[in-house]
Structures are given as C-alpha cells and as structure tokens.
Amino acid sequence: MRPLSMVEDEGFRQMIHILNPGYTLPSRTHFTKLMERKYEQTFQAVKSDIKATQSRIALTTDVWTSVATEAYLGITCHYTGDEWNMKSICLTTMPLEERHTASSIAEWLEEIVARFEIPPSKIIAIVHDNGANIVAAAKVLEEKHGWSSVRCAGHTLQLAVNSSLKHSSIEKAVGAARCLVEHFRRSELACNKLRQKQQQMGTPQHKLVQDVSTRWNSKFYMISRLLEQRWPVTATLSDSTVTQRGKRYLDLKADQWNLLEELSTALKPFECATVFMSGEKYTTISAVPPLVKGLVKSTQSVVFESAAVQAFQVTATEQLHQRWKEETTFSDTAQNTVILSSALDPRFRKLRFLTPEQVFKVQAKVQTQAFEVRKDHQQQPAPAPTTHVSLLHALLDSETSSEEEQREGEGDDLNSQVRNEVLFGEKPLPKEENPLHWWKANENRYPTLSMLAKSYLCIPGTSTPSERLFSAAGDIASKKRASLSPEHVDISGGRIDPNIDSIDTKSVSVSDRY
C-alpha cells in the first residue's frame, strides 16, 4: 500500500501524463475524502450487523507503538453468525495519548463499545495478553459489566516456554545456533557455498531461519532448520576457501547438536498448539483445557538423555499447571468461561480433563445458564380466550387461578426440556470435525443449548486478531507515512466485505503463527 501523497509526486504525475495526457489526476484531498466516506459507510454497516446478531460478542485487545512513536489500542469483535460462521470485525486502532493505566484502558474499551452502540450486557468476554495493566483493566470491566477476562493462550504459552528454556546449557546451545545463523546471513560467500553443498548432498535448498526474541516459536523454527541443514552447514564451515581458520569455532559441538535435536522434539507439541490456537476461522477457546492436558501428557511421556532437556520437561510441566489452573479446574466462585466453552463443544463435551464431581457441577451450571437464556428468548404466550363461569366456580377456584396453573405447567415443561438438552447423549464429535457445523445441523434439536453455544464458541483462544491489526497498521503507519494522522491510521485499519461476512483486518499477508 502506497501513501496518498504519491499522487503529488512529480515522477508519478509525469508517468500518468505519458500514459494518458488528457487525464487530470485528483488531489490527495480527494482521495482522503473518499476514504473517510467509505469508512463512515463501513462504520454504519458494522453497527447494523452487530445489532442484528443474536449471539453475544467477544472482544480482543492489544496495544502497539508505531514507527512515529505513537501508541494505538487495537480492538476486534467476534461473534457467531446466523449460519454458524465465525465473524471477525476490526472495531478500532485508536490513538492513545494518555498513560496506559488500567483505568484508562477500561475507559477506552467502554468508549469504543459505546461508539458502536453495543450494550455492555451483550459482551461475554475480553481476550487479552498477560500485561499487568490490561489484566487489571479486564478485572475492572469484569466487576463492572460481568465481562469474562480470558488470557491469551498464545502469550501464556510464550511465557511458559520461555521460562522453561532458562537453563544454562540450553541458552548456550541456542546462542551458538543464533551466532551460526547470523554468520551465514551476513556472509554472501558463505550463503553461496551453502547452496552448492545443499545441491551436492541432496538437501532441501532452504535458507537458515533467524529467531526473534518476542516469539518463542521462532527459536523452534531456527533450530529445526539448522538441524535439517546440519551437514551442508558443517561442510561449508569446514571449507577453508569460505571460512577463515579463526571462525571455525562457529560450528556447534556434538553435544550441542544432540541437545538441539532433543529440544526440537520437546518443543514440537508446543509449536503445534501455538499454531492451532492462533487460528481465527474456527473455534479455539473450547480446545484450551484439553490442549493443556495434552501438552502435559506429551511433555512427560518422552524420555530424553540430556539433563538440560529433562529440566525443561520438569519446568514446562510446572508452568502448564501453574498458568492454566483456572482454565482446567472448575471453581464455584469463578465464571469458568473456558470450561463452559468446552462443555458446549461436541468434541469435548465429556470434559475428560475434569473430575466426575467437577463435571456434574459444570453440567449444573450449563443447565442454569440455559434456563436463563430460554426464559429471555421465550415468546410471550397469547392471551387465553375469555370464558363465562358461574360465580360459585369462580369462588371455589380462587386459590389457584388457571393462569397461574398454566405458568407453572409451562415452567415445568421448560425445566424438563432444558434438563434433557443439557444431558443429551450424543457421542463426542471427532476432534478433526468443526463443532460449528455440528451445531448448525443440530440447532433445531437443541434450541436452548445452541443459543449458549453461539455465545461461548465465538470467543478466540488468543488475542492474535488484535495483534494482526498492527501487522496491517505497521504497513499503513510506515516510515513513508510517519506523518499520517492517528485518526487516518484508525480509518485505514480495516475494511468491510460487501456481504458483511467479516471485516478484513489485514492489508498484507500475515502468517498464522503466533
């Protein structure tokens, strides 16, 4: 995406004149007004779509700083459509001029919700990272409006893995791998020789991958690629025409190669979980508890020879239990949003990660919420036809009116229907199936539960959607647009699909990896 000011560049104007001498190029102001008009149309369409949905809504949020050192708050909105499809809308990338305190962030979120005329009661949860200020803001909103605070599974995995990697032997091996990759990235001669060695040895001609400090899985990709290219890399470093004698120390020692190989095996399940949880087009929140239990099981089931990787296993297991205690254990005093989402997902409805006693409590909680939802959506009964009764009959029937009996009967029927829905005896759906497709096919069989499922299964498991806003915003507020006003950054941050299926929050291609 190019800045609007390009229409005033002399070279561009000359090119247009050569292509079409009779064409008068519009000014930058003209395109700015077009963009603002399009934004207003999109804004109204988004408000209408949100108002029309019967599903409750989940929000994700994150804070970002542009190259012009301007801070922005990104907020995305998520809900389940009438056809059981996941809908995602960019609400804002609003500029922040005040300190990012918990109270300020809470007020900004309320401000955006009010701007889009979303009733606070319609919001079920807010997904955020583990920053102290945003966690405190979510707690304020939870106490004030009842919005459930859901911590980003991707960021929590990042913290858990990074803590587990803090072992001296692992840090030295990863540091040596990083230096080795940097050497090849800086040396064109070494890169050319590496390609020759890859051809000679029949190894895939892949480039080495550099890790990034803010993404733990980039370490995994760096290690995996280095292991794949071990022998071409070693052969290149051994070539005296390429590598000076003083730099041959760059090659890793045998025990470091072995450690990295074991570490790659240990990290693979975490990478798989991170990629899965970062998806936006399918349900992720309900998979958090079984995924955590699966990570614990896979971490403990493999036997490694390296003491450092054994220490990683112990720490990773502790971190998983510690950081996801609330998401994997039912509490009588908490909202249990993640666990209730799993209970409403036909893949995990058996709740095998809980004890039988906890499963019973979850079913009771689902039944209570289903009954409340059913009452809210229940149609008002038509007035009963008037009938003439004798005075004596009216006097004898005064203890309980026919209207009261009818209401009691309807209440009993409603209780029975809700109870039967909650305890439905369907077999669990295969894990690879889409639970939203199942609910679409069975909505009429379980009308009450389907109302709950629409609200819970739309919650993203990570705050990745709001982070991806800044992949687009970073392309918009680039160095060539450092003077772009914060308001126009917000306007440029998203666009609406003609059928309102979703707001495309990505102006550029972004990897699905967290």
Short mmCIF file of C-alpha atoms in Angstrom, two decimals:
data_model
loop_
_atom_site.label_atom_id
_atom_site.label_comp_id
_atom_site.label_asym_id
_atom_site.label_seq_id
_atom_site.Cartn_x
_atom_site.Cartn_y
_atom_site.Cartn_z
CA MET A 1 0.00 0.00 0.00
CA ARG A 2 1.41 3.37 -1.06
CA PRO A 3 0.77 6.69 0.76
CA LEU A 4 -1.86 9.04 -0.66
CA SER A 5 0.82 11.71 -1.11
CA MET A 6 2.18 9.77 -4.09
CA VAL A 7 -0.42 11.47 -6.31
CA GLU A 8 1.51 14.70 -5.75
CA ASP A 9 4.93 13.19 -6.58
CA GLU A 10 6.38 14.72 -9.74
CA GLY A 11 7.56 11.38 -11.13
CA PHE A 12 4.15 9.77 -10.66
CA ARG A 13 2.35 12.71 -12.28
CA GLN A 14 4.71 12.55 -15.26
CA MET A 15 4.08 8.81 -15.64
CA ILE A 16 0.28 9.34 -15.62
CA HIS A 17 0.65 12.17 -18.17
CA ILE A 18 2.63 9.90 -20.51
CA LEU A 19 0.09 7.09 -20.18
CA ASN A 20 -2.94 9.39 -20.61
CA PRO A 21 -2.10 13.02 -21.46
CA GLY A 22 -5.74 14.13 -21.14
CA TYR A 23 -6.30 12.75 -17.66
CA THR A 24 -6.38 15.15 -14.70
CA LEU A 25 -5.03 13.43 -11.61
CA PRO A 26 -7.19 14.01 -8.48
CA SER A 27 -5.56 15.62 -5.47
CA ARG A 28 -4.61 13.93 -2.23
CA THR A 29 -7.55 15.68 -0.53
CA HIS A 30 -9.94 14.00 -2.95
CA PHE A 31 -8.72 10.52 -2.03
CA THR A 32 -8.74 11.37 1.67
CA LYS A 33 -12.41 12.37 1.46
CA LEU A 34 -13.21 9.18 -0.43
CA MET A 35 -11.51 7.14 2.28
CA GLU A 36 -13.37 8.98 5.05
CA ARG A 37 -16.70 8.49 3.26
CA LYS A 38 -16.01 4.78 2.80
CA TYR A 39 -15.12 4.49 6.47
CA GLU A 40 -18.42 6.09 7.52
CA GLN A 41 -20.38 3.68 5.31
CA THR A 42 -18.45 0.76 6.75
CA PHE A 43 -18.96 2.04 10.29
CA GLN A 44 -22.74 2.15 9.87
CA ALA A 45 -22.80 -1.31 8.25
CA VAL A 46 -20.78 -2.77 11.13
CA LYS A 47 -23.10 -1.25 13.74
CA SER A 48 -26.12 -2.70 11.95
CA ASP A 49 -24.58 -6.16 11.68
CA ILE A 50 -23.60 -6.24 15.35
CA LYS A 51 -27.04 -5.04 16.41
CA ALA A 52 -28.75 -7.73 14.34
CA THR A 53 -26.79 -10.69 15.70
CA GLN A 54 -28.44 -12.87 18.35
CA SER A 55 -25.07 -14.12 19.58
CA ARG A 56 -23.19 -12.47 22.40
CA ILE A 57 -19.90 -10.86 21.45
CA ALA A 58 -16.25 -11.35 22.43
CA LEU A 59 -13.54 -8.69 22.20
CA THR A 60 -9.77 -8.96 21.82
CA THR A 61 -7.42 -6.06 22.54
CA ASP A 62 -3.74 -5.16 22.38
CA VAL A 63 -1.52 -2.04 22.48
CA TRP A 64 1.08 -1.19 19.80
CA THR A 65 3.57 1.64 19.11
CA SER A 66 4.20 2.87 15.55
CA VAL A 67 7.49 3.99 13.95
CA ALA A 68 6.39 7.55 14.78
CA THR A 69 6.36 6.51 18.49
CA GLU A 70 2.58 6.87 18.64
CA ALA A 71 0.67 4.32 20.71
CA TYR A 72 -2.52 2.65 19.47
CA LEU A 73 -5.12 0.41 21.06
CA GLY A 74 -6.44 -2.30 18.77
CA ILE A 75 -9.85 -3.85 19.43
CA THR A 76 -11.53 -6.61 17.44
CA CYS A 77 -15.04 -8.03 17.81
CA HIS A 78 -16.03 -11.68 17.33
CA TYR A 79 -19.38 -13.44 17.18
CA THR A 80 -21.19 -16.37 15.57
CA GLY A 81 -23.40 -15.56 12.60
CA ASP A 82 -26.87 -16.93 11.86
CA GLU A 83 -25.29 -19.55 9.59
CA TRP A 84 -22.87 -20.62 12.34
CA ASN A 85 -19.85 -18.96 10.75
CA MET A 86 -17.19 -17.12 12.73
CA LYS A 87 -17.31 -13.37 12.18
CA SER A 88 -14.44 -11.03 13.00
CA ILE A 89 -14.56 -7.24 12.84
CA CYS A 90 -11.90 -4.60 13.45
CA LEU A 91 -13.54 -2.01 15.69
CA THR A 92 -10.63 0.38 16.05
CA THR A 93 -6.92 1.11 16.11
CA MET A 94 -7.44 4.19 18.25
CA PRO A 95 -4.56 6.56 19.17
CA LEU A 96 -3.56 6.71 22.82
CA GLU A 97 -2.32 10.00 24.23
CA GLU A 98 -2.55 9.26 27.94
CA ARG A 99 -0.71 6.77 30.15
CA HIS A 100 -1.73 3.15 29.63
CA THR A 101 -3.13 2.64 33.13
CA ALA A 102 -5.74 0.03 33.92
CA SER A 103 -8.47 2.61 34.46
CA SER A 104 -7.62 4.38 31.19
CA ILE A 105 -7.67 1.15 29.17
CA ALA A 106 -11.01 0.18 30.72
CA GLU A 107 -12.45 3.60 29.81
CA TRP A 108 -11.14 3.35 26.23
CA LEU A 109 -12.75 -0.06 25.79
CA GLU A 110 -16.06 1.25 27.14
CA GLU A 111 -15.77 4.24 24.82
CA ILE A 112 -15.42 2.04 21.72
CA VAL A 113 -18.26 -0.23 22.83
CA ALA A 114 -20.48 2.84 23.26
CA ARG A 115 -19.41 4.26 19.89
CA PHE A 116 -20.65 1.10 18.15
CA GLU A 117 -23.80 1.12 20.32
CA ILE A 118 -23.09 -2.32 21.75
CA PRO A 119 -24.96 -2.97 25.02
CA PRO A 120 -22.42 -3.97 27.70
CA SER A 121 -24.62 -6.95 28.55
CA LYS A 122 -24.09 -8.30 25.02
CA ILE A 123 -20.33 -8.76 25.57
CA ILE A 124 -19.40 -12.13 27.01
CA ALA A 125 -15.60 -11.90 27.27
CA ILE A 126 -12.50 -9.89 26.53
CA VAL A 127 -9.32 -11.69 25.43
CA HIS A 128 -6.00 -10.03 26.28
CA ASP A 129 -2.33 -10.72 26.97
CA ASN A 130 -0.72 -11.05 30.40
CA GLY A 131 0.40 -7.44 30.78
CA ALA A 132 -0.32 -6.17 34.29
CA ASN A 133 -2.20 -3.07 33.07
CA ILE A 134 -4.50 -4.90 30.65
CA VAL A 135 -5.14 -7.69 33.18
CA ALA A 136 -6.14 -5.08 35.77
CA ALA A 137 -8.35 -3.30 33.21
CA ALA A 138 -10.10 -6.58 32.35
CA LYS A 139 -10.72 -7.18 36.05
CA VAL A 140 -12.32 -3.73 36.36
CA LEU A 141 -14.63 -4.49 33.43
CA GLU A 142 -15.42 -7.94 34.80
CA GLU A 143 -16.56 -6.46 38.11
CA LYS A 144 -18.46 -3.61 36.43
CA HIS A 145 -20.12 -5.34 33.47
CA GLY A 146 -19.58 -9.06 34.02
CA TRP A 147 -17.25 -9.42 31.02
CA SER A 148 -15.19 -12.56 31.46
CA SER A 149 -11.42 -11.99 31.45
CA VAL A 150 -9.68 -14.52 29.19
CA ARG A 151 -5.89 -14.51 28.99
CA CYS A 152 -4.36 -15.08 25.56
CA ALA A 153 -3.34 -18.73 25.25
CA GLY A 154 -0.58 -17.82 22.79
CA HIS A 155 1.01 -15.29 25.12
CA THR A 156 0.66 -17.63 28.08
CA LEU A 157 2.40 -20.37 26.09
CA GLN A 158 5.13 -17.86 25.25
CA LEU A 159 5.73 -17.15 28.95
CA ALA A 160 5.63 -20.85 29.87
CA VAL A 161 8.10 -21.93 27.18
CA ASN A 162 10.48 -19.02 27.75
CA SER A 163 10.60 -19.82 31.46
CA SER A 164 11.30 -23.48 30.66
CA LEU A 165 14.15 -22.58 28.29
CA LYS A 166 16.06 -20.73 31.02
CA HIS A 167 18.71 -23.41 31.52
CA SER A 168 22.38 -22.57 31.06
CA SER A 169 23.11 -25.45 28.66
CA ILE A 170 20.03 -24.70 26.57
CA GLU A 171 20.81 -20.98 26.46
CA LYS A 172 24.40 -21.67 25.37
CA ALA A 173 23.32 -24.09 22.63
CA VAL A 174 20.61 -21.76 21.34
CA GLY A 175 23.04 -18.82 21.50
CA ALA A 176 25.61 -20.77 19.48
CA ALA A 177 22.94 -21.65 16.91
CA ARG A 178 21.96 -17.98 16.68
CA CYS A 179 25.58 -16.91 16.06
CA LEU A 180 25.91 -19.58 13.37
CA VAL A 181 22.77 -18.39 11.56
CA GLU A 182 23.89 -14.74 11.81
CA HIS A 183 27.22 -15.66 10.21
CA PHE A 184 25.50 -17.07 7.14
CA ARG A 185 23.08 -14.15 6.94
CA ARG A 186 25.96 -11.67 6.92
CA SER A 187 28.24 -13.56 4.52
CA GLU A 188 27.19 -13.76 0.88
CA LEU A 189 30.13 -16.06 0.17
CA ALA A 190 29.03 -18.49 2.88
CA CYS A 191 25.44 -18.45 1.59
CA ASN A 192 26.54 -19.24 -1.96
CA LYS A 193 28.75 -22.09 -0.77
CA LEU A 194 25.89 -23.41 1.40
CA ARG A 195 23.65 -23.62 -1.67
CA GLN A 196 26.34 -25.58 -3.50
CA LYS A 197 26.67 -28.01 -0.59
CA GLN A 198 22.88 -28.41 -0.46
CA GLN A 199 22.84 -29.41 -4.13
CA GLN A 200 25.74 -31.82 -3.72
CA MET A 201 24.19 -33.52 -0.68
CA GLY A 202 20.60 -33.54 -1.98
CA THR A 203 19.39 -31.42 0.94
CA PRO A 204 16.37 -29.11 0.52
CA GLN A 205 17.61 -25.68 -0.57
CA HIS A 206 16.15 -23.79 2.34
CA LYS A 207 17.56 -20.66 3.89
CA LEU A 208 18.53 -20.63 7.56
CA VAL A 209 15.98 -19.01 9.88
CA GLN A 210 16.84 -16.25 12.37
CA ASP A 211 14.95 -16.26 15.67
CA VAL A 212 13.10 -13.26 17.14
CA SER A 213 13.17 -12.52 20.86
CA THR A 214 9.43 -11.77 21.06
CA ARG A 215 8.36 -15.09 19.52
CA TRP A 216 9.46 -18.27 21.24
CA ASN A 217 8.46 -20.43 18.28
CA SER A 218 10.98 -18.59 16.10
CA LYS A 219 13.63 -20.39 18.18
CA PHE A 220 11.97 -23.67 17.28
CA TYR A 221 11.99 -22.79 13.57
CA MET A 222 15.63 -21.72 13.75
CA ILE A 223 16.65 -24.96 15.47
CA SER A 224 14.59 -27.17 13.16
CA ARG A 225 16.01 -25.57 10.02
CA LEU A 226 19.54 -25.76 11.36
CA LEU A 227 19.12 -29.47 12.14
CA GLU A 228 17.79 -30.01 8.62
CA GLN A 229 20.84 -28.25 7.18
CA ARG A 230 23.38 -29.61 9.64
CA TRP A 231 25.69 -31.38 7.20
CA PRO A 232 25.71 -28.73 4.44
CA VAL A 233 26.38 -26.11 7.14
CA THR A 234 29.19 -28.15 8.68
CA ALA A 235 30.72 -28.79 5.25
CA THR A 236 30.59 -25.08 4.42
CA LEU A 237 32.27 -24.12 7.68
CA SER A 238 34.98 -26.73 7.05
CA ASP A 239 35.80 -25.25 3.63
CA SER A 240 38.97 -23.16 4.07
CA THR A 241 38.14 -21.12 0.96
CA VAL A 242 34.99 -19.85 2.66
CA THR A 243 35.61 -19.86 6.41
CA GLN A 244 38.70 -18.37 7.96
CA ARG A 245 40.52 -20.59 10.42
CA GLY A 246 39.64 -18.22 13.26
CA LYS A 247 35.90 -18.59 12.60
CA ARG A 248 35.63 -22.36 12.53
CA TYR A 249 34.58 -22.22 16.15
CA LEU A 250 31.15 -21.26 14.84
CA ASP A 251 30.30 -24.91 14.21
CA LEU A 252 28.41 -26.43 17.12
CA LYS A 253 29.89 -29.16 19.27
CA ALA A 254 28.49 -32.69 19.03
CA ASP A 255 26.76 -32.46 22.42
CA GLN A 256 25.13 -29.17 21.37
CA TRP A 257 23.79 -30.73 18.18
CA ASN A 258 22.37 -33.60 20.26
CA LEU A 259 20.83 -31.20 22.76
CA LEU A 260 19.19 -29.15 20.00
CA GLU A 261 17.81 -32.31 18.43
CA GLU A 262 16.17 -33.35 21.70
CA LEU A 263 14.99 -29.80 22.34
CA SER A 264 13.36 -29.67 18.92
CA THR A 265 11.42 -32.84 19.76
CA ALA A 266 10.36 -31.40 23.11
CA LEU A 267 9.21 -28.10 21.57
CA LYS A 268 7.27 -29.60 18.67
CA PRO A 269 3.98 -30.12 20.61
CA PHE A 270 4.12 -26.53 21.88
CA GLU A 271 4.63 -25.21 18.36
CA CYS A 272 1.68 -27.29 17.13
CA ALA A 273 -0.52 -25.92 19.92
CA THR A 274 0.58 -22.32 19.22
CA VAL A 275 -0.24 -22.54 15.51
CA PHE A 276 -3.62 -24.15 16.19
CA MET A 277 -4.63 -21.61 18.84
CA SER A 278 -3.74 -18.68 16.56
CA GLY A 279 -6.47 -19.51 14.04
CA GLU A 280 -9.42 -17.16 13.53
CA LYS A 281 -11.71 -19.15 11.22
CA TYR A 282 -12.52 -21.96 13.67
CA THR A 283 -13.34 -22.43 17.36
CA THR A 284 -10.30 -22.31 19.66
CA ILE A 285 -11.43 -21.30 23.16
CA SER A 286 -13.02 -24.69 23.90
CA ALA A 287 -9.80 -26.51 22.99
CA VAL A 288 -7.67 -24.79 25.66
CA PRO A 289 -8.25 -27.24 28.59
CA PRO A 290 -7.78 -30.48 26.60
CA LEU A 291 -4.83 -28.91 24.80
CA VAL A 292 -3.13 -28.05 28.09
CA LYS A 293 -3.70 -31.57 29.38
CA GLY A 294 -2.33 -32.94 26.10
CA LEU A 295 0.80 -30.79 26.39
CA VAL A 296 1.41 -32.04 29.92
CA LYS A 297 0.99 -35.64 28.80
CA SER A 298 3.25 -35.28 25.74
CA THR A 299 5.90 -33.45 27.77
CA GLN A 300 6.04 -36.17 30.42
CA SER A 301 5.81 -39.16 28.07
CA VAL A 302 9.13 -38.71 26.23
CA VAL A 303 12.44 -39.79 27.78
CA PHE A 304 15.46 -37.61 26.98
CA GLU A 305 19.13 -38.24 27.71
CA SER A 306 20.17 -34.61 28.10
CA ALA A 307 19.90 -33.27 31.65
CA ALA A 308 19.07 -29.83 30.27
CA VAL A 309 16.06 -31.09 28.28
CA GLN A 310 14.96 -33.17 31.28
CA ALA A 311 15.00 -29.95 33.29
CA PHE A 312 12.94 -28.32 30.51
CA GLN A 313 10.34 -31.09 30.89
CA VAL A 314 10.02 -30.54 34.63
CA THR A 315 9.76 -26.75 34.38
CA ALA A 316 7.36 -26.87 31.42
CA THR A 317 5.03 -29.21 33.32
CA GLU A 318 5.09 -26.90 36.34
CA GLN A 319 4.42 -23.86 34.16
CA LEU A 320 1.47 -25.51 32.41
CA HIS A 321 -0.15 -26.44 35.72
CA GLN A 322 0.54 -23.05 37.27
CA ARG A 323 -0.50 -20.77 34.42
CA TRP A 324 -3.65 -22.69 33.41
CA LYS A 325 -5.01 -23.71 36.79
CA GLU A 326 -8.16 -21.60 36.39
CA GLU A 327 -8.82 -22.90 32.86
CA THR A 328 -8.50 -26.58 33.79
CA THR A 329 -10.24 -26.64 37.20
CA PHE A 330 -13.87 -25.76 37.91
CA SER A 331 -14.44 -23.13 40.59
CA ASP A 332 -17.74 -22.36 42.31
CA THR A 333 -16.83 -18.66 42.55
CA ALA A 334 -15.39 -18.05 39.04
CA GLN A 335 -17.17 -17.59 35.72
CA ASN A 336 -15.45 -20.70 34.26
CA THR A 337 -15.85 -19.32 30.74
CA VAL A 338 -13.23 -21.55 29.14
CA ILE A 339 -14.57 -24.73 30.78
CA LEU A 340 -18.17 -23.90 29.83
CA SER A 341 -17.00 -23.40 26.25
CA SER A 342 -15.53 -26.91 26.30
CA ALA A 343 -18.80 -28.28 27.70
CA LEU A 344 -20.67 -26.74 24.75
CA ASP A 345 -18.22 -28.11 22.18
CA PRO A 346 -19.45 -31.54 21.00
CA ARG A 347 -15.81 -32.65 20.63
CA PHE A 348 -15.00 -32.16 24.32
CA ARG A 349 -18.44 -32.36 26.00
CA LYS A 350 -17.31 -35.33 28.14
CA LEU A 351 -14.85 -32.96 29.91
CA ARG A 352 -12.28 -35.70 30.49
CA PHE A 353 -9.85 -33.14 31.94
CA LEU A 354 -12.13 -32.71 34.99
CA THR A 355 -13.08 -34.98 37.88
CA PRO A 356 -16.58 -36.56 37.84
CA GLU A 357 -17.65 -34.21 40.64
CA GLN A 358 -16.50 -31.18 38.67
CA VAL A 359 -18.24 -32.45 35.52
CA PHE A 360 -21.51 -32.63 37.46
CA LYS A 361 -21.05 -29.03 38.62
CA VAL A 362 -20.33 -27.87 35.08
CA GLN A 363 -23.49 -29.57 33.81
CA ALA A 364 -25.49 -27.88 36.56
CA LYS A 365 -24.00 -24.50 35.64
CA VAL A 366 -24.78 -25.02 31.95
CA GLN A 367 -28.33 -26.04 32.86
CA THR A 368 -28.78 -22.87 34.95
CA GLN A 369 -27.50 -20.62 32.18
CA ALA A 370 -29.56 -22.46 29.57
CA PHE A 371 -32.70 -21.95 31.63
CA GLU A 372 -31.98 -18.21 31.90
CA VAL A 373 -31.35 -17.93 28.17
CA ARG A 374 -34.53 -19.88 27.43
CA LYS A 375 -36.59 -17.55 29.62
CA ASP A 376 -35.11 -14.48 27.92
CA HIS A 377 -35.97 -15.79 24.46
CA GLN A 378 -39.30 -17.37 25.33
CA GLN A 379 -42.17 -15.86 23.43
CA GLN A 380 -44.95 -14.30 25.41
CA PRO A 381 -47.99 -16.64 25.41
CA ALA A 382 -51.07 -15.48 23.62
CA PRO A 383 -53.88 -14.28 25.91
CA ALA A 384 -56.29 -17.06 26.82
CA PRO A 385 -59.83 -16.76 25.42
CA THR A 386 -62.40 -15.42 27.89
CA THR A 387 -64.96 -17.96 29.11
CA HIS A 388 -68.09 -17.47 31.19
CA VAL A 389 -68.03 -19.34 34.51
CA SER A 390 -70.52 -19.38 37.35
CA LEU A 391 -69.98 -17.28 40.46
CA LEU A 392 -69.64 -20.44 42.61
CA HIS A 393 -66.97 -21.88 40.26
CA ALA A 394 -65.05 -18.63 40.40
CA LEU A 395 -65.15 -18.59 44.20
CA LEU A 396 -64.02 -22.22 44.53
CA ASP A 397 -61.17 -21.65 42.02
CA SER A 398 -59.82 -18.55 43.71
CA GLU A 399 -56.97 -20.42 45.49
CA THR A 400 -55.09 -21.01 42.24
CA SER A 401 -56.04 -19.26 39.05
CA SER A 402 -55.97 -21.04 35.72
CA GLU A 403 -53.32 -18.54 34.55
CA GLU A 404 -51.04 -19.47 37.45
CA GLU A 405 -51.53 -23.18 36.75
CA GLN A 406 -50.68 -22.58 33.11
CA ARG A 407 -47.50 -20.71 34.06
CA GLU A 408 -46.50 -23.47 36.47
CA GLY A 409 -47.09 -26.09 33.80
CA GLU A 410 -45.05 -24.14 31.29
CA GLY A 411 -42.27 -23.74 33.85
CA ASP A 412 -42.20 -27.48 34.49
CA ASP A 413 -42.10 -28.18 30.75
CA LEU A 414 -39.29 -25.64 30.32
CA ASN A 415 -37.26 -27.17 33.15
CA SER A 416 -37.69 -30.64 31.68
CA GLN A 417 -36.74 -29.53 28.16
CA VAL A 418 -33.63 -27.68 29.33
CA ARG A 419 -32.55 -30.61 31.51
CA ASN A 420 -32.92 -33.05 28.62
CA GLU A 421 -30.90 -30.79 26.34
CA VAL A 422 -28.04 -30.37 28.78
CA LEU A 423 -27.76 -34.10 29.35
CA PHE A 424 -28.04 -35.05 25.70
CA GLY A 425 -26.49 -38.42 24.95
CA GLU A 426 -24.70 -37.72 21.71
CA LYS A 427 -21.37 -39.36 21.06
CA PRO A 428 -18.41 -36.93 21.14
CA LEU A 429 -17.62 -35.41 17.76
CA PRO A 430 -14.27 -36.46 16.21
CA LYS A 431 -11.58 -33.93 17.09
CA GLU A 432 -10.93 -33.00 13.46
CA GLU A 433 -14.57 -32.04 12.86
CA ASN A 434 -15.89 -28.48 13.05
CA PRO A 435 -18.19 -28.04 16.08
CA LEU A 436 -19.98 -25.11 14.43
CA HIS A 437 -21.02 -27.36 11.55
CA TRP A 438 -22.39 -29.86 14.07
CA TRP A 439 -24.38 -27.16 15.85
CA LYS A 440 -25.78 -25.86 12.56
CA ALA A 441 -27.07 -29.35 11.77
CA ASN A 442 -28.48 -29.91 15.29
CA GLU A 443 -29.70 -26.42 16.18
CA ASN A 444 -33.36 -27.41 15.97
CA ARG A 445 -32.84 -30.48 18.16
CA TYR A 446 -31.13 -28.45 20.92
CA PRO A 447 -32.54 -24.92 20.60
CA THR A 448 -31.59 -23.78 24.11
CA LEU A 449 -28.05 -25.14 24.13
CA SER A 450 -27.45 -23.74 20.66
CA MET A 451 -28.12 -20.23 21.98
CA LEU A 452 -25.43 -20.72 24.61
CA ALA A 453 -23.02 -22.36 22.17
CA LYS A 454 -23.22 -19.41 19.77
CA SER A 455 -22.14 -17.06 22.54
CA TYR A 456 -19.34 -19.16 24.04
CA LEU A 457 -17.76 -20.75 20.96
CA CYS A 458 -17.14 -17.38 19.28
CA ILE A 459 -14.53 -16.39 21.88
CA PRO A 460 -10.99 -16.51 20.41
CA GLY A 461 -8.44 -18.50 22.35
CA THR A 462 -5.78 -15.83 21.75
CA SER A 463 -5.56 -12.07 21.24
CA THR A 464 -3.90 -12.74 17.88
CA PRO A 465 -6.69 -10.94 15.92
CA SER A 466 -5.92 -7.63 17.61
CA GLU A 467 -2.17 -8.23 17.19
CA ARG A 468 -2.66 -8.82 13.48
CA LEU A 469 -4.28 -5.41 13.25
CA PHE A 470 -0.85 -3.99 13.85
CA SER A 471 0.68 -6.05 11.08
CA ALA A 472 -1.67 -4.08 8.84
CA ALA A 473 -1.23 -0.87 10.83
CA GLY A 474 2.54 -1.26 10.63
CA ASP A 475 2.26 -1.34 6.87
CA ILE A 476 -0.01 1.72 6.98
CA ALA A 477 1.94 3.75 9.57
CA SER A 478 5.28 3.02 7.91
CA LYS A 479 8.25 5.36 7.58
CA LYS A 480 6.76 6.79 4.38
CA ARG A 481 3.60 7.57 6.33
CA ALA A 482 5.14 8.73 9.60
CA SER A 483 3.13 11.96 9.29
CA LEU A 484 -0.18 10.10 8.84
CA SER A 485 -2.64 11.33 11.47
CA PRO A 486 -3.71 8.83 14.14
CA GLU A 487 -7.34 9.21 13.01
CA HIS A 488 -6.44 8.16 9.47
CA VAL A 489 -4.49 5.19 10.80
CA ASP A 490 -7.72 4.11 12.51
CA ILE A 491 -9.72 4.65 9.30
CA SER A 492 -7.21 2.64 7.25
CA GLY A 493 -7.03 -0.25 9.73
CA GLY A 494 -9.92 -2.31 8.41
CA ARG A 495 -12.38 -2.67 5.56
CA ILE A 496 -15.72 -4.37 5.25
CA ASP A 497 -16.69 -7.22 2.97
CA PRO A 498 -19.72 -6.42 0.75
CA ASN A 499 -21.87 -9.07 2.44
CA ILE A 500 -20.71 -8.08 5.96
CA ASP A 501 -19.32 -11.58 6.50
CA SER A 502 -16.22 -10.12 8.09
CA ILE A 503 -14.04 -7.09 8.34
CA ASP A 504 -10.69 -7.75 6.70
CA THR A 505 -8.20 -6.52 9.26
CA LYS A 506 -5.15 -7.49 7.22
CA SER A 507 -3.91 -5.20 4.48
CA VAL A 508 -0.95 -7.50 3.95
CA SER A 509 -0.41 -11.25 4.12
CA VAL A 510 0.28 -12.31 7.70
CA SER A 511 1.48 -15.70 8.92
CA ASP A 512 -0.97 -17.70 11.01
CA ARG A 513 1.75 -18.44 13.51
CA TYR A 514 1.55 -16.60 16.82
#
